[in-house]
Coordinates of C-alpha atoms in Angstrom, one line a residue:
M108 CA -87.0 -9.9 8.9
L109 CA -84.6 -8.7 6.2
K110 CA -87.2 -9.4 3.5
K111 CA -89.8 -7.4 5.4
L112 CA -87.3 -4.5 5.9
L113 CA -86.5 -4.4 2.2
A114 CA -90.2 -4.4 1.4
S115 CA -91.0 -1.6 3.9
R116 CA -90.0 2.1 4.0
Y117 CA -86.4 0.9 4.7
R118 CA -86.2 0.0 1.0
L119 CA -85.1 3.6 0.6
L120 CA -81.8 2.9 2.5
A121 CA -81.1 -0.1 0.2
F122 CA -81.7 2.1 -2.8
L123 CA -79.4 4.8 -1.5
Y124 CA -76.7 2.3 -0.6
L125 CA -76.7 0.9 -4.1
L126 CA -76.6 4.4 -5.5
I127 CA -73.5 5.2 -3.4
I128 CA -71.8 2.0 -4.5
G129 CA -72.7 2.7 -8.1
V130 CA -71.6 6.3 -8.2
S131 CA -68.4 5.4 -6.3
F132 CA -67.6 2.5 -8.6
A133 CA -68.1 4.8 -11.7
T134 CA -65.9 7.4 -10.1
R135 CA -63.2 4.8 -9.4
V136 CA -63.3 3.5 -12.9
A137 CA -63.0 7.0 -14.4
L138 CA -60.0 7.9 -12.1
L139 CA -58.4 4.5 -12.9
I140 CA -58.6 5.1 -16.6
A141 CA -57.1 8.6 -16.2
S142 CA -54.2 7.1 -14.2
F143 CA -53.9 3.7 -16.0
R144 CA -50.3 4.3 -17.1
Q145 CA -49.2 4.8 -13.5
L146 CA -50.5 1.5 -12.3
D147 CA -48.6 -1.8 -12.3
P148 CA -49.8 -4.6 -14.7
N149 CA -50.8 -6.8 -11.8
P150 CA -54.3 -8.4 -11.7
F151 CA -54.2 -8.6 -7.9
Q152 CA -53.7 -4.9 -7.7
F153 CA -56.8 -4.2 -9.7
L154 CA -58.7 -6.7 -7.6
G155 CA -57.6 -4.9 -4.5
I156 CA -58.6 -1.5 -5.9
F157 CA -62.2 -2.6 -6.4
L158 CA -62.6 -4.9 -3.3
I159 CA -61.0 -2.5 -0.9
G160 CA -62.8 0.3 -2.7
W161 CA -66.1 -1.4 -2.1
F162 CA -65.2 -1.7 1.6
S163 CA -64.3 2.0 1.7
D164 CA -67.5 3.0 0.0
T165 CA -69.5 0.9 2.5
L166 CA -67.8 2.6 5.4
M167 CA -68.6 6.0 4.0
S168 CA -72.2 5.0 3.4
T169 CA -72.8 4.4 7.1
F170 CA -72.3 8.2 7.7
F171 CA -74.0 9.4 4.5
L172 CA -77.2 7.5 5.4
I173 CA -77.5 9.0 8.9
P174 CA -80.0 11.7 8.0
F175 CA -82.1 9.2 6.0
V176 CA -82.1 6.8 9.0
L177 CA -83.4 9.6 11.2
Y178 CA -86.0 10.6 8.6
L179 CA -87.4 7.0 8.4
W180 CA -87.5 6.8 12.1
L181 CA -89.3 10.1 12.9
I182 CA -91.9 10.3 10.2
P183 CA -95.1 8.5 11.5
N184 CA -96.9 5.9 9.4
R185 CA -100.0 8.0 9.0
L186 CA -98.0 10.7 7.2
Y187 CA -95.3 8.6 5.4
Y188 CA -97.8 6.5 3.5
K189 CA -99.8 9.5 2.1
K190 CA -99.6 9.6 -1.7
W191 CA -98.5 13.2 -1.7
F192 CA -95.7 12.6 0.9
R193 CA -93.8 10.2 -1.4
F194 CA -92.8 13.3 -3.4
I195 CA -90.8 14.5 -0.3
T196 CA -89.0 11.1 -0.4
Y197 CA -88.4 11.6 -4.1
G198 CA -87.1 15.1 -3.4
L199 CA -84.7 13.7 -0.8
C200 CA -83.4 11.1 -3.2
F201 CA -82.9 13.8 -5.8
V202 CA -80.8 15.8 -3.3
A203 CA -78.8 12.7 -2.4
T204 CA -78.2 11.8 -6.0
T205 CA -77.1 15.4 -6.8
L206 CA -74.7 15.5 -3.9
L207 CA -73.1 12.2 -4.9
L208 CA -72.7 13.2 -8.5
F209 CA -71.4 16.7 -7.4
N210 CA -68.9 14.9 -5.2
A211 CA -67.9 12.6 -8.1
V212 CA -67.2 15.6 -10.3
S213 CA -65.3 17.3 -7.5
E214 CA -63.2 14.2 -6.9
W215 CA -62.3 14.2 -10.6
L216 CA -61.2 17.9 -10.5
F217 CA -59.3 17.3 -7.2
W218 CA -57.6 14.2 -8.8
D219 CA -56.8 16.2 -11.9
E220 CA -54.9 18.8 -9.7
F221 CA -53.3 16.6 -7.0
S222 CA -53.6 13.0 -8.3
T223 CA -55.0 11.9 -5.0
R224 CA -58.3 11.5 -3.2
Y225 CA -59.4 14.3 -0.8
N226 CA -56.8 14.9 1.8
F227 CA -55.8 17.7 4.2
I228 CA -55.6 20.1 1.3
A229 CA -59.3 19.7 0.8
V230 CA -59.9 20.3 4.5
D231 CA -57.9 23.5 4.3
Y232 CA -60.0 24.6 1.3
L233 CA -63.1 24.7 3.5
I234 CA -61.6 27.6 5.4
Y235 CA -60.9 29.8 2.3
T236 CA -64.1 29.4 0.4
T237 CA -63.8 32.7 -1.5
E238 CA -60.4 31.9 -3.0
V239 CA -61.2 28.2 -3.7
I240 CA -64.7 28.8 -5.2
G241 CA -63.3 31.6 -7.2
N242 CA -60.4 29.4 -8.4
I243 CA -62.8 26.7 -9.5
W244 CA -65.1 29.1 -11.2
Q245 CA -62.2 30.6 -13.2
S246 CA -60.6 27.3 -14.0
Y247 CA -63.5 25.0 -15.1
P248 CA -66.8 25.3 -17.0
I249 CA -68.9 25.2 -13.9
V250 CA -72.3 26.1 -15.4
P251 CA -72.3 23.2 -17.9
L252 CA -71.1 20.8 -15.2
L253 CA -73.9 21.8 -12.8
I254 CA -76.5 21.5 -15.5
G255 CA -75.1 18.1 -16.4
I256 CA -75.3 17.0 -12.8
L257 CA -78.9 18.1 -12.4
V258 CA -79.9 16.4 -15.6
C259 CA -78.3 13.2 -14.5
S260 CA -80.0 13.4 -11.1
I261 CA -83.4 13.8 -12.8
L262 CA -82.8 10.8 -15.0
V263 CA -81.7 8.6 -12.1
L264 CA -84.8 9.6 -10.2
V265 CA -87.1 8.9 -13.2
F266 CA -85.7 5.5 -13.8
S267 CA -85.7 4.6 -10.1
K268 CA -89.2 5.7 -9.0
K269 CA -90.6 2.2 -9.3
R270 CA -87.8 0.8 -7.2
L271 CA -88.5 3.3 -4.4
K272 CA -92.1 2.2 -4.0
N273 CA -92.6 0.0 -0.9
D274 CA -95.3 -2.4 0.4
E275 CA -97.6 -0.2 2.5
T276 CA -98.7 -3.2 4.4
Q277 CA -95.2 -3.7 5.8
R278 CA -95.4 -1.1 8.5
F279 CA -93.3 -0.7 11.6
R280 CA -94.5 1.0 14.8
F281 CA -92.4 3.8 16.4
G282 CA -91.0 1.4 19.0
Q283 CA -89.9 -1.0 16.3
R284 CA -88.4 1.8 14.2
S285 CA -86.5 2.9 17.3
L286 CA -84.8 -0.4 17.6
I287 CA -84.0 -0.5 13.9
T288 CA -82.6 3.1 14.1
L289 CA -80.5 2.2 17.1
A290 CA -78.9 -0.7 15.3
L291 CA -78.3 1.4 12.1
L292 CA -76.8 4.3 14.0
L293 CA -74.5 1.9 15.9
L294 CA -72.8 1.2 12.6
P295 CA -71.3 4.7 12.0
V296 CA -70.3 4.8 15.7
L297 CA -68.4 1.6 15.4
V298 CA -66.8 2.8 12.1
F299 CA -65.7 6.0 13.9
L300 CA -64.3 4.2 16.8
L301 CA -62.8 1.2 15.1
G302 CA -62.6 2.0 11.4
S303 CA -59.6 3.2 9.5
N304 CA -58.7 4.1 6.0
G305 CA -55.5 2.2 6.5
A306 CA -56.8 -0.7 4.4
K307 CA -56.3 1.3 1.3
K308 CA -52.6 1.2 1.8
F309 CA -52.6 -2.3 0.4
S310 CA -50.1 -1.5 -2.4
N311 CA -46.7 0.0 -2.8
N312 CA -48.1 1.9 -5.8
Q313 CA -49.6 5.1 -4.4
Y314 CA -52.0 5.5 -7.3
A315 CA -53.5 2.1 -6.6
S316 CA -53.8 2.9 -2.9
E317 CA -55.6 6.2 -3.6
L318 CA -58.0 4.6 -6.1
S319 CA -59.1 2.0 -3.5
G320 CA -60.1 4.8 -1.1
N321 CA -63.3 6.8 -1.0
G322 CA -63.1 10.6 -1.3
I323 CA -65.7 11.5 1.3
Y324 CA -64.4 9.0 3.8
D325 CA -60.8 10.2 3.2
F326 CA -62.0 13.7 3.7
G327 CA -63.4 12.9 7.1
S328 CA -60.2 11.1 8.1
A329 CA -58.1 14.0 7.0
F330 CA -60.4 16.4 8.9
I331 CA -59.9 14.4 12.1
H332 CA -56.2 13.9 11.7
N333 CA -55.3 17.3 10.3
E334 CA -52.9 17.7 13.3
L335 CA -51.0 14.7 14.7
D336 CA -49.2 14.4 17.9
Y337 CA -45.8 12.9 17.1
D338 CA -45.4 11.0 20.4
Q339 CA -48.8 9.4 20.0
F340 CA -48.6 8.2 16.4
Y341 CA -44.9 7.9 15.4
A342 CA -41.9 5.8 16.3
K343 CA -40.0 7.5 19.1
A344 CA -36.9 7.4 21.3
S345 CA -36.1 8.8 24.7
T346 CA -35.7 12.6 25.0
H347 CA -32.1 12.2 26.0
D348 CA -31.3 10.1 22.9
I349 CA -33.0 12.3 20.4
F350 CA -31.5 15.5 21.5
T351 CA -28.0 13.9 21.8
A352 CA -28.4 12.8 18.2
V353 CA -29.7 16.2 17.0
R354 CA -27.0 18.2 18.8
K355 CA -24.4 16.1 17.0
A356 CA -26.2 16.4 13.7
V357 CA -26.4 20.2 13.7
T358 CA -22.8 20.7 14.9
S359 CA -20.7 22.6 12.4
N360 CA -17.1 23.8 12.2
N361 CA -18.2 27.4 13.2
S362 CA -20.8 26.6 15.9
T363 CA -20.6 26.4 19.7
F364 CA -23.5 25.3 21.9
L365 CA -24.5 27.8 24.5
S366 CA -26.1 25.5 26.9
D367 CA -25.7 22.0 28.3
S368 CA -29.4 21.7 28.8
L369 CA -30.7 18.4 27.5
T370 CA -33.3 19.9 25.2
S371 CA -31.4 22.9 23.8
I372 CA -29.9 23.1 20.4
T373 CA -29.1 26.8 20.8
R374 CA -25.7 27.6 19.5
K375 CA -23.5 30.5 18.5
I376 CA -22.7 30.7 14.8
D377 CA -19.5 32.6 14.1
Y378 CA -18.1 33.9 10.8
P379 CA -14.7 35.7 10.8
G380 CA -14.7 39.3 9.7
A381 CA -17.4 41.9 9.4
Q382 CA -21.1 41.4 8.6
H383 CA -21.9 42.0 4.9
N384 CA -24.9 44.3 4.9
Y385 CA -26.1 43.4 1.5
N386 CA -29.8 43.6 0.8
L387 CA -31.5 40.2 0.5
V388 CA -34.5 39.7 -1.8
M389 CA -36.0 36.2 -1.6
I390 CA -38.4 35.4 -4.4
S391 CA -40.4 32.3 -3.4
V392 CA -42.0 31.0 -6.6
E393 CA -45.3 29.2 -6.6
S394 CA -45.0 25.6 -7.7
L395 CA -41.7 25.9 -9.5
S396 CA -40.7 22.3 -10.1
G397 CA -37.1 21.7 -11.0
D398 CA -38.2 19.9 -14.2
F399 CA -39.4 23.2 -15.7
L400 CA -35.8 24.4 -16.1
S401 CA -33.5 23.4 -18.9
R402 CA -30.8 22.7 -16.3
F403 CA -32.9 19.7 -15.2
G404 CA -33.5 18.5 -18.8
N405 CA -36.6 20.5 -19.9
T406 CA -36.7 21.0 -23.6
E407 CA -39.8 23.3 -23.8
H408 CA -37.8 26.5 -23.1
I409 CA -40.4 27.9 -20.8
T410 CA -37.9 29.4 -18.3
P411 CA -35.5 31.3 -20.5
N412 CA -34.9 34.0 -17.9
L413 CA -34.4 31.6 -15.0
D414 CA -32.1 29.5 -17.2
S415 CA -30.0 32.5 -17.9
L416 CA -29.9 33.6 -14.3
A417 CA -28.9 30.0 -13.3
N418 CA -25.8 30.3 -15.5
Q419 CA -24.9 33.7 -14.1
G420 CA -25.4 32.8 -10.4
L421 CA -25.0 30.2 -7.7
F422 CA -27.3 27.3 -8.7
F423 CA -28.4 24.5 -6.3
D424 CA -29.3 21.4 -8.2
H425 CA -29.9 18.9 -5.3
L426 CA -32.3 21.0 -3.2
F427 CA -35.5 19.3 -1.9
A428 CA -38.7 20.9 -0.7
T429 CA -40.0 19.8 2.7
G430 CA -43.6 19.5 1.6
T431 CA -46.3 19.8 -1.0
R432 CA -48.0 23.1 -0.1
T433 CA -47.0 26.8 0.0
V434 CA -47.4 27.0 3.8
R435 CA -45.0 24.2 4.3
G436 CA -42.4 25.9 2.0
L437 CA -42.9 29.2 3.8
E438 CA -42.4 27.4 7.1
A439 CA -39.0 26.0 5.9
L440 CA -37.9 29.3 4.4
S441 CA -38.7 31.3 7.5
I442 CA -38.1 29.2 10.6
S443 CA -35.8 26.4 9.2
L444 CA -37.8 23.6 10.9
P445 CA -38.3 20.0 9.8
P446 CA -41.9 19.4 8.6
T447 CA -43.7 18.2 11.8
P448 CA -46.8 16.0 11.2
G449 CA -50.1 17.6 10.5
Q450 CA -50.5 21.2 9.6
S451 CA -47.7 23.7 8.9
V452 CA -46.7 25.9 11.8
V453 CA -47.8 28.8 9.6
K454 CA -51.4 27.8 10.2
R455 CA -51.2 26.5 13.8
P456 CA -52.3 28.3 16.9
K457 CA -49.5 29.7 19.2
N458 CA -47.2 30.2 16.2
E459 CA -46.0 33.7 17.4
N460 CA -42.4 34.7 18.0
K461 CA -40.8 31.7 16.5
F462 CA -37.1 31.7 15.8
S463 CA -37.1 33.0 12.2
L464 CA -34.8 34.4 9.5
G465 CA -36.8 37.7 9.7
S466 CA -36.2 38.0 13.4
V467 CA -32.5 37.3 13.1
L468 CA -32.0 39.9 10.4
Q469 CA -34.2 42.4 12.1
S470 CA -32.0 42.1 15.2
K471 CA -29.0 42.8 12.9
G472 CA -30.4 46.1 11.8
Y473 CA -32.4 45.0 8.7
T474 CA -35.8 46.1 7.5
T475 CA -37.6 42.8 7.1
Q476 CA -40.8 42.3 5.0
Y477 CA -43.1 39.7 3.5
I478 CA -44.6 40.8 0.2
Y479 CA -47.6 38.9 -1.3
G480 CA -49.7 39.6 -4.4
G481 CA -52.9 38.3 -2.8
Y482 CA -54.7 39.0 0.4
G483 CA -52.5 37.7 3.2
Y484 CA -55.3 36.4 5.4
F485 CA -55.2 33.4 3.1
D486 CA -53.4 30.5 4.7
N487 CA -52.9 32.7 7.8
M488 CA -49.8 34.4 6.2
N489 CA -50.5 37.9 7.5
Y490 CA -50.7 36.7 11.1
F491 CA -47.8 34.3 10.9
F492 CA -45.3 36.7 9.3
G493 CA -46.6 39.7 11.2
N494 CA -45.9 38.0 14.5
N495 CA -42.5 36.5 13.5
G496 CA -40.3 39.4 12.6
Y497 CA -41.7 40.6 9.3
Q498 CA -43.7 43.6 8.1
V499 CA -46.5 42.2 5.9
I500 CA -47.3 44.0 2.6
D501 CA -50.1 42.4 0.6
R502 CA -52.6 43.1 -2.2
S503 CA -54.3 45.8 -0.1
A504 CA -51.1 48.0 -0.4
I505 CA -51.8 48.5 -4.1
T506 CA -54.2 51.5 -4.1
D507 CA -53.6 52.8 -7.6
K508 CA -55.6 50.8 -10.2
K509 CA -53.0 51.7 -12.9
D510 CA -50.6 49.4 -11.1
I511 CA -52.8 46.4 -11.7
H512 CA -52.6 45.0 -15.3
Y513 CA -54.4 41.8 -14.4
E514 CA -55.7 39.9 -11.3
N515 CA -57.5 36.7 -10.6
I516 CA -58.9 35.1 -7.4
W517 CA -55.4 34.5 -6.0
G518 CA -54.1 38.0 -6.5
V519 CA -52.5 40.4 -8.9
A520 CA -50.3 39.3 -11.8
D521 CA -46.7 38.6 -10.9
E522 CA -45.5 41.7 -12.8
D523 CA -47.7 43.9 -10.7
L524 CA -46.4 42.1 -7.6
F525 CA -42.9 43.0 -8.6
T526 CA -43.9 46.6 -9.3
L527 CA -45.1 46.8 -5.7
A528 CA -41.9 45.1 -4.5
G529 CA -39.8 47.6 -6.5
K530 CA -41.5 50.6 -5.0
T531 CA -41.1 49.1 -1.6
F532 CA -37.3 48.5 -2.2
D533 CA -37.0 52.1 -3.3
A534 CA -38.5 53.3 -0.1
N535 CA -36.3 50.9 1.9
Y536 CA -33.2 52.3 0.3
K537 CA -34.1 55.8 1.3
L538 CA -34.1 54.7 5.0
G539 CA -30.4 54.0 4.7
K540 CA -30.7 50.5 6.2
P541 CA -30.2 47.1 4.6
F542 CA -33.4 45.2 3.9
F543 CA -34.6 41.6 3.6
S544 CA -37.8 41.1 1.7
Q545 CA -39.4 37.8 0.9
V546 CA -41.7 38.1 -2.2
M547 CA -44.3 35.3 -2.8
T548 CA -45.6 34.9 -6.4
T549 CA -49.1 33.6 -7.3
S550 CA -49.4 33.4 -11.1
N551 CA -48.2 29.8 -11.5
H552 CA -51.5 28.5 -10.0
R553 CA -54.7 27.3 -11.6
P554 CA -56.6 28.9 -13.4
F555 CA -53.1 29.8 -15.0
T556 CA -54.3 33.2 -16.2
Y557 CA -52.1 36.3 -16.8
P558 CA -52.0 39.5 -19.0
D559 CA -52.1 39.0 -22.7
G560 CA -49.2 39.8 -25.0
R561 CA -46.4 39.0 -22.6
I562 CA -45.4 35.6 -23.8
D563 CA -46.1 33.4 -26.8
I564 CA -48.5 31.1 -24.9
P565 CA -52.1 32.3 -24.5
S566 CA -53.4 32.8 -21.0
H567 CA -55.6 30.1 -19.5
T568 CA -54.1 27.3 -21.6
G569 CA -52.2 25.4 -18.9
R570 CA -49.3 25.4 -16.5
Q571 CA -46.6 25.8 -19.1
G572 CA -48.0 29.2 -19.9
A573 CA -48.2 30.2 -16.3
V574 CA -44.6 29.1 -15.7
K575 CA -43.3 31.0 -18.7
Y576 CA -45.3 34.1 -17.6
T577 CA -43.8 34.0 -14.1
D578 CA -40.4 33.5 -15.7
Y579 CA -41.1 36.6 -17.8
A580 CA -42.1 38.6 -14.8
I581 CA -39.0 37.7 -12.8
G582 CA -36.8 38.5 -15.8
K583 CA -38.5 41.9 -16.2
F584 CA -38.1 42.6 -12.5
I585 CA -34.4 41.8 -12.5
N586 CA -33.8 43.9 -15.6
D587 CA -35.8 46.8 -14.2
S588 CA -33.8 46.6 -11.0
R589 CA -30.5 47.0 -12.7
S590 CA -31.1 50.8 -12.9
K591 CA -31.9 51.0 -9.2
P592 CA -29.3 52.4 -6.8
W593 CA -29.8 49.4 -4.5
F594 CA -29.2 46.8 -7.2
K595 CA -25.4 46.4 -6.8
Y596 CA -25.8 45.9 -3.0
T597 CA -28.5 43.2 -3.4
I598 CA -28.5 39.4 -3.3
F599 CA -31.5 37.9 -5.2
V600 CA -32.6 34.4 -4.2
I601 CA -35.1 32.7 -6.4
V602 CA -36.5 29.5 -4.9
A603 CA -39.6 27.3 -5.3
D604 CA -42.0 26.9 -2.4
H605 CA -42.8 23.4 -3.6
C606 CA -43.1 21.4 -6.8
A607 CA -46.1 21.6 -9.2
S608 CA -47.0 18.0 -8.4
S609 CA -46.0 15.6 -5.7
A610 CA -47.9 12.7 -7.1
G611 CA -46.1 9.5 -7.9
K612 CA -46.2 5.7 -7.6
T613 CA -44.7 5.9 -4.1
E614 CA -46.0 7.8 -1.1
L615 CA -42.9 10.1 -1.2
P616 CA -41.6 10.3 -4.8
I617 CA -38.3 12.0 -4.2
K618 CA -37.9 13.4 -7.7
N619 CA -41.1 15.3 -7.3
Y620 CA -39.7 17.2 -4.3
R621 CA -36.7 18.4 -6.2
I622 CA -36.8 22.2 -6.6
P623 CA -34.3 24.8 -8.0
M624 CA -32.7 27.7 -6.3
I625 CA -30.7 30.5 -7.9
V626 CA -28.6 33.0 -5.9
Y627 CA -27.9 35.9 -8.2
A628 CA -25.8 38.9 -7.3
P629 CA -23.3 40.0 -10.0
G630 CA -20.1 41.3 -8.4
I631 CA -21.0 39.5 -5.1
I632 CA -21.7 35.9 -5.8
K633 CA -19.5 34.0 -8.3
P634 CA -21.4 31.8 -10.8
Q635 CA -21.1 28.1 -9.9
T636 CA -23.3 25.0 -9.3
F637 CA -23.6 23.5 -5.8
S638 CA -24.6 19.8 -6.1
G639 CA -24.5 18.8 -2.4
L640 CA -27.7 17.5 -0.9
T641 CA -29.6 20.4 0.5
S642 CA -32.9 20.7 2.4
Q643 CA -35.2 23.7 2.1
I644 CA -34.7 24.3 5.8
D645 CA -31.0 24.8 5.1
I646 CA -31.7 28.0 3.1
P647 CA -32.1 30.5 6.0
P648 CA -28.7 29.6 7.7
T649 CA -27.0 29.3 4.3
L650 CA -28.1 32.8 3.3
L651 CA -27.0 34.2 6.7
G652 CA -23.6 32.6 5.9
L653 CA -23.5 34.4 2.6
L654 CA -24.1 37.6 4.5
N655 CA -21.4 36.7 7.0
V656 CA -23.8 37.2 9.9
S657 CA -22.7 35.8 13.2
Y658 CA -25.8 35.0 15.3
T659 CA -27.3 32.8 18.0
S660 CA -29.2 30.0 16.3
K661 CA -31.9 27.6 17.1
F662 CA -32.3 26.6 13.4
F663 CA -32.4 22.9 12.6
G664 CA -31.0 23.8 9.2
F665 CA -27.3 24.6 8.7
D666 CA -25.1 26.5 6.3
V667 CA -24.3 23.9 3.7
F668 CA -21.0 25.5 2.8
H669 CA -19.8 25.0 6.4
T670 CA -21.1 21.5 6.8
P671 CA -19.4 18.2 5.7
A672 CA -21.1 16.2 3.0
S673 CA -21.5 13.3 5.5
Q674 CA -23.9 15.5 7.6
R675 CA -26.1 16.7 4.7
R676 CA -29.7 15.4 4.6
A677 CA -33.1 16.4 3.3
F678 CA -36.6 16.2 4.7
I679 CA -39.6 15.5 2.5
S680 CA -43.2 15.0 3.7
T681 CA -46.9 14.9 3.3
Y682 CA -49.0 15.8 6.3
Q683 CA -48.7 12.2 7.6
N684 CA -45.6 10.7 6.1
L685 CA -42.2 12.0 7.2
G686 CA -39.3 11.3 4.9
Y687 CA -35.6 11.6 5.8
L688 CA -33.1 11.4 2.9
K689 CA -29.4 10.8 3.6
G690 CA -26.9 9.5 1.1
D691 CA -28.6 6.8 -0.9
Q692 CA -31.2 5.9 1.7
L693 CA -34.7 7.2 2.4
V694 CA -36.5 6.5 5.7
I695 CA -40.2 7.2 6.0
L696 CA -41.9 7.5 9.3
S697 CA -45.7 7.0 9.3
P698 CA -48.5 6.8 11.9
Q699 CA -48.9 3.6 13.9
Q700 CA -45.2 3.7 14.5
K701 CA -44.5 2.5 11.0
I702 CA -41.0 2.7 9.6
E703 CA -40.0 2.0 6.0
A704 CA -36.6 2.2 4.3
F705 CA -35.6 2.5 0.7
K706 CA -32.4 2.5 -1.3
V707 CA -32.4 5.5 -3.7
D708 CA -30.9 5.6 -7.1
T709 CA -28.9 8.9 -7.1
N710 CA -29.6 9.5 -10.8
S711 CA -33.2 8.6 -11.4
F712 CA -34.3 8.8 -7.7
A713 CA -36.1 5.5 -8.0
T714 CA -36.5 3.7 -4.7
T715 CA -36.2 0.0 -3.7
P716 CA -37.4 -1.3 -0.4
I717 CA -34.6 -2.4 2.0
K718 CA -34.1 -3.1 5.6
S719 CA -33.8 0.1 7.6
S720 CA -30.4 1.3 8.8
P721 CA -30.5 1.7 12.6
L722 CA -28.2 4.8 12.4
I723 CA -30.2 6.7 9.7
T724 CA -33.6 5.6 11.2
N725 CA -32.5 7.0 14.6
E726 CA -31.4 10.2 13.0
A727 CA -34.8 10.5 11.3
I728 CA -36.7 9.9 14.5
S729 CA -34.4 12.3 16.4
Y730 CA -35.0 15.2 14.0
Y731 CA -38.7 14.9 13.8
Q732 CA -39.4 14.0 17.4
S733 CA -37.2 16.8 18.8
A734 CA -38.7 19.4 16.4
S735 CA -42.2 18.4 17.6
Y736 CA -41.0 18.5 21.2
L737 CA -39.6 22.1 20.9
L738 CA -42.8 23.3 19.3
R739 CA -45.1 21.6 21.8
H740 CA -43.1 23.1 24.8
Q741 CA -42.8 26.5 23.2
L742 CA -39.0 26.2 23.1
Y743 CA -38.5 27.3 19.5
Q744 CA -38.9 31.0 20.4
F745 CA -36.9 34.0 19.4
V746 CA -35.3 35.7 22.4
K747 CA -33.6 39.1 21.9

């Protein structure tokens, strides 16, 4: 029967399966060569990459071949075996080959940017096709790549025509084809119900695990699991136990709980004396890894202005981002919430009226704003900030073309963003009220383009140039602000949204979550370095502490200057893996109730697997489970 199938029209499926395996194998080899230095010299690791990779490719093929299975089922024999009809089959093979090669190139570009197969980032990119396609068009030689793909597809078809020919005497009637189709379509159903891409997690080396995956299959998995229910997928404890632990963890020497309710972390934060009505300007910088600054050992001198400000202000050198994307950073900087699994709250439904830094300061008499150099519909920023205590000002507010020196698909150049911000602050000052404005930069993002003549690195040559240009724009903004009447009453906070890259040999490479923060306010903040462990979610309450604002808090973060070192911890995450760093231990919570623990070298941040500590594991579960609980039950709301 199998011999007859391979001689019949179903020969097409065998050809396409081998084509999938061949293109996937070549893609895997190319990615392996690009990442070879990151892999361990272990022959079993390489064996796993290719054996599990073949398995992943086979799982993907069951879905990719569905339209061809239907095609072979529905086309009657009297039509299929016409000589002219074979050109339709050739055409379908050409389309399939082009799609596979296009995906291979796309996987290469995605790997080049994120050092991983397709994941939830790729799923998000489906929503914002204008920005993503524009970014790709501006970043890569798209026309030559497309021409190359088409030429390769034609060559594959030319050399494969003979192999596509089948024995016309081996015909199957419609009823027979129906049974074959039913069996073939049962395969993707079984894969959907029973399959998993968990097999690729065969190695502790994250690069090896990603290489053993299949991009298309991983994309489908990420699409299905883009939002995860904590209670269903993660290790958990009783509601009583988790909230008891969290209430203890967020207790500080100046806080008092306002309710004995089991699920309440609402507390009064008191600071002695009057509120300091300084203006607060938070500059959240796109992809500003700590390693770019000389304070972290960089010798390229690409951040001279930030290095200078770090020496003149309050510098945090053990601060860790909660995630790997801008929306995750914006979530931490606005609502001070641990990174719950799946998508950021910024992009989730029912994300209105959350307890936010903007809402707190607005209730204290501040003008509160979110200022962005692109169009704020991207990543749902307009809706989130507009419904959580901020006035949104984005690219559409720049109506005079003279105020735009350069723009790309992500928005205007950072210097033009700061021109908009400066004009906004001038208007704020005239109102006679203190203001809080969060300014989100965009220039440190592929395609890494910016106005010519600003720095000594040409535009469009790489990330180092983009970092140095953003540094230039921030330095120019600070210098221009010195002549403003509001300058001496303003605290400037410069902090990264996340690092430039989160890829590493482990699933959560701690060092790649380390970000800088500078608090600069001459005459207000004394220059010093704070080396205590700090999470990105601690920034909102810490800033409120610097302003001496007493308020009712639901924040999971706390003022690090009023919290003992023994309570300090940090949260790092992907959309699935939830990390909890405390002292020299890291606990990682993953789907299927998986718990891993590592000992952390406090200097290099290298990790070594250890047996998990019950105390720290319980704290990790309590933080993440309680945060998910409050979101799910709409209990993390701002109430005036």
